Coordinates of C-alpha atoms in Angstrom, one line a residue:
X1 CA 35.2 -37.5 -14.6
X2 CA 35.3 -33.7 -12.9
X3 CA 32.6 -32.3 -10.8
X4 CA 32.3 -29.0 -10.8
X5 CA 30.3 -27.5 -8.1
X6 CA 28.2 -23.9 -8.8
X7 CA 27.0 -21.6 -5.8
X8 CA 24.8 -18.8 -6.2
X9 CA 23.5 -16.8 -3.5
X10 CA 20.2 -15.2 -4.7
X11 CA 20.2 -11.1 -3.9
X12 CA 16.4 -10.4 -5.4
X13 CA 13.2 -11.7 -5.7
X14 CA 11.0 -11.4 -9.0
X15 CA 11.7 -9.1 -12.0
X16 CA 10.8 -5.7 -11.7
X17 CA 8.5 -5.2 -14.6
X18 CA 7.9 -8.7 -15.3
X19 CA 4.1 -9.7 -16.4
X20 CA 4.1 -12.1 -13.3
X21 CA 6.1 -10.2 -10.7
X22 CA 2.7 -8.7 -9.2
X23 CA 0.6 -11.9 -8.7
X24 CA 4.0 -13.8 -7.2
X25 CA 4.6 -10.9 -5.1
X26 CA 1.0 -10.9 -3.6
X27 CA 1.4 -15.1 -3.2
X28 CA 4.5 -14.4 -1.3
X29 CA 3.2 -11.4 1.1
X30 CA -0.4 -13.6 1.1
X31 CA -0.1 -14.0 4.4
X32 CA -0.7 -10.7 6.1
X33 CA -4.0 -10.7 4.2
X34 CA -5.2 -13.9 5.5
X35 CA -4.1 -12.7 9.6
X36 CA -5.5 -9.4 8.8
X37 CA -8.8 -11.2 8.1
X38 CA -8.6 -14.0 10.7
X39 CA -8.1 -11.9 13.5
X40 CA -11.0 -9.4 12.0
X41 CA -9.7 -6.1 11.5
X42 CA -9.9 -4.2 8.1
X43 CA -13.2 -3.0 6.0
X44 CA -15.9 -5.4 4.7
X45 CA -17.8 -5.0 1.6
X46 CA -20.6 -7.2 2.1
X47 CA -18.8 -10.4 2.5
X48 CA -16.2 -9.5 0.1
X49 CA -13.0 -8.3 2.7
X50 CA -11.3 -5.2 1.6
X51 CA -9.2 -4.6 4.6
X52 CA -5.8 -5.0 2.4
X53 CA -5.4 -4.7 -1.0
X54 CA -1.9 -5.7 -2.8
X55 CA -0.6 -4.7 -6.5
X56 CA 2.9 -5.8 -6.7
X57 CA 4.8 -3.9 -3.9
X58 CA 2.2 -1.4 -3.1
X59 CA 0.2 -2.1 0.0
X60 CA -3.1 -0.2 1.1
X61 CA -4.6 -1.0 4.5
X62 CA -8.1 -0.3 5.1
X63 CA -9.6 0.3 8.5
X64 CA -13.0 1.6 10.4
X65 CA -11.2 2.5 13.4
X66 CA -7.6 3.8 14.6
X67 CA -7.4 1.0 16.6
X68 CA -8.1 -1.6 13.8
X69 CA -5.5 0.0 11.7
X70 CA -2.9 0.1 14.6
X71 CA -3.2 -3.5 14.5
X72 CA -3.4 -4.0 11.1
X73 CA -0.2 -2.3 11.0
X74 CA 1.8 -4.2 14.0
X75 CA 0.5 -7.9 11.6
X76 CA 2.1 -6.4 8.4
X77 CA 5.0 -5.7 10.3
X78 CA 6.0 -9.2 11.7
X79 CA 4.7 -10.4 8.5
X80 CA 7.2 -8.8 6.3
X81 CA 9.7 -9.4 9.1
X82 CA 9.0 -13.6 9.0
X83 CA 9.3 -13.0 5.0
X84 CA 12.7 -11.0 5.7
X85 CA 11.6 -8.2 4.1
X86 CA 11.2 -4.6 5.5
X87 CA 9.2 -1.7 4.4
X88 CA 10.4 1.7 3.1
X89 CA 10.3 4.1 6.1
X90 CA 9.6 7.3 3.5
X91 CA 6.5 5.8 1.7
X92 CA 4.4 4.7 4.2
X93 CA 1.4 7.2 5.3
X94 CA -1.4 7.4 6.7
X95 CA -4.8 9.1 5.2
X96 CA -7.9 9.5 7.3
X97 CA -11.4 9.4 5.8
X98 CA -14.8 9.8 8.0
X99 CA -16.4 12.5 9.9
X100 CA -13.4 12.9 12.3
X101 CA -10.9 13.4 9.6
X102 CA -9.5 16.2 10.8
X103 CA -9.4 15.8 14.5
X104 CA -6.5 14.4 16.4
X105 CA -5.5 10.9 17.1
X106 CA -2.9 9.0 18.4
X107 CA 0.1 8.1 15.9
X108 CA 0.3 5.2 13.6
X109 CA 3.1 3.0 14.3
X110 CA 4.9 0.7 11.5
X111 CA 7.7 -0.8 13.2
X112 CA 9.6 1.2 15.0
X113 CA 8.6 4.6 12.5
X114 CA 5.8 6.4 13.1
X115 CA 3.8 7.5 9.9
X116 CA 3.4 10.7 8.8
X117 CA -0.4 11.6 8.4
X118 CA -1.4 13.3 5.1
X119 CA -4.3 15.3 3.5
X120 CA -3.8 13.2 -0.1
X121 CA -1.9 10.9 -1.9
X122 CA -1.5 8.7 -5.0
X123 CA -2.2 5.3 -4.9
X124 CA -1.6 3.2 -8.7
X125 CA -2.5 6.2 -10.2
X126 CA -5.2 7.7 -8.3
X127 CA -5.2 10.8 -6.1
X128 CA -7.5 10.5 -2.9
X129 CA -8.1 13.3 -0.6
X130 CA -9.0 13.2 3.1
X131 CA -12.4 14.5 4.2
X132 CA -15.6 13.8 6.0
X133 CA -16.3 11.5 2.2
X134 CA -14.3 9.6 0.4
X135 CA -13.3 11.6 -2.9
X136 CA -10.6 11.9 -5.3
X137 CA -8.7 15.0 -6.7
X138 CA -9.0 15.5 -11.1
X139 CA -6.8 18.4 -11.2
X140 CA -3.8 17.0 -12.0
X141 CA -6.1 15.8 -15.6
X142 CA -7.3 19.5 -16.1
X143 CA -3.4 20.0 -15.8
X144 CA -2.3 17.6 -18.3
X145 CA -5.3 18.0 -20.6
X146 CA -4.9 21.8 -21.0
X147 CA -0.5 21.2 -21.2
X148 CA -1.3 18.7 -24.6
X149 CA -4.1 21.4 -26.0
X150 CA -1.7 23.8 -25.7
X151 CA 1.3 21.5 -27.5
X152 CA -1.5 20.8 -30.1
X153 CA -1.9 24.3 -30.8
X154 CA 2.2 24.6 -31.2

């Protein structure tokens, strides 16, 4: 009788696209959540915590201070690192909300890249924009909405 021995070595982790790839992606990174919470930094509602949200490989941090979101940042970073996993050094950016919006602060750090700081940005499919409120931007529907009247007139 033969034995045959078979080696893989496995390259990725869950199939993009796949109906289950978000939820095992969020299991897997679970654990910046859970230090983000435990050591208390990141927004509250009520007693629901909103300080990090996941959908599959999209990350948004959410913090009342500069300093909270510093630290938020150095726990997703040796988080990712334990999990052997690094993040993009193009996407990540930072978006300020509040009364001091537009005044300056010290840089946000993500490893060894600093963020670049933004006045908007699209996150799963919604545009935000920086001010003394919280708001988002529509225009890009006006857009779209008048380009398909206009086809439908063709």
């Amino acid at each position: 009788m033969e034995e045959f021995l078979v080696g893989f070595y496995i390259f990725a982790g869950v199939r993009q696209g796949g109906i289950l790839s978000p939820l095992l992606f969020a299991v897997y990174v679970n654990g910046l959540v859970v230090q983000s919470e435990a050591r208390g930094f990141g927004c509250r509602i009520h007693d629901l915590y909103a300080g990090c949200n996941l959908y599959a490989d999209d990350i948004i941090l959410l913090a009342h201070t500069s300093y909270a979101l510093q630290k938020m940042l150095v726990i997703c970073n040796s988080e990712i690192t334990a999990l052997d996993l690094h993040f993009s050094v193009v996407k990540p950016i930072v978006m300020r909300v509040g009364p001091r919006w537009n005044c300056r602060c010290a840089e946000f750090n993500l490893g060894s890249s600093i963020l670049k700081s933004v006045d908007n940005t699209k996150y799963l499919g919604i545009y935000m924009k920086a001010g003394s409120k919280f708001s988002c931007c529509y225009e890009h529907f006006k857009i779209t909405i008048l380009q398909q009247f206009q086809c439908s007139l063709s």
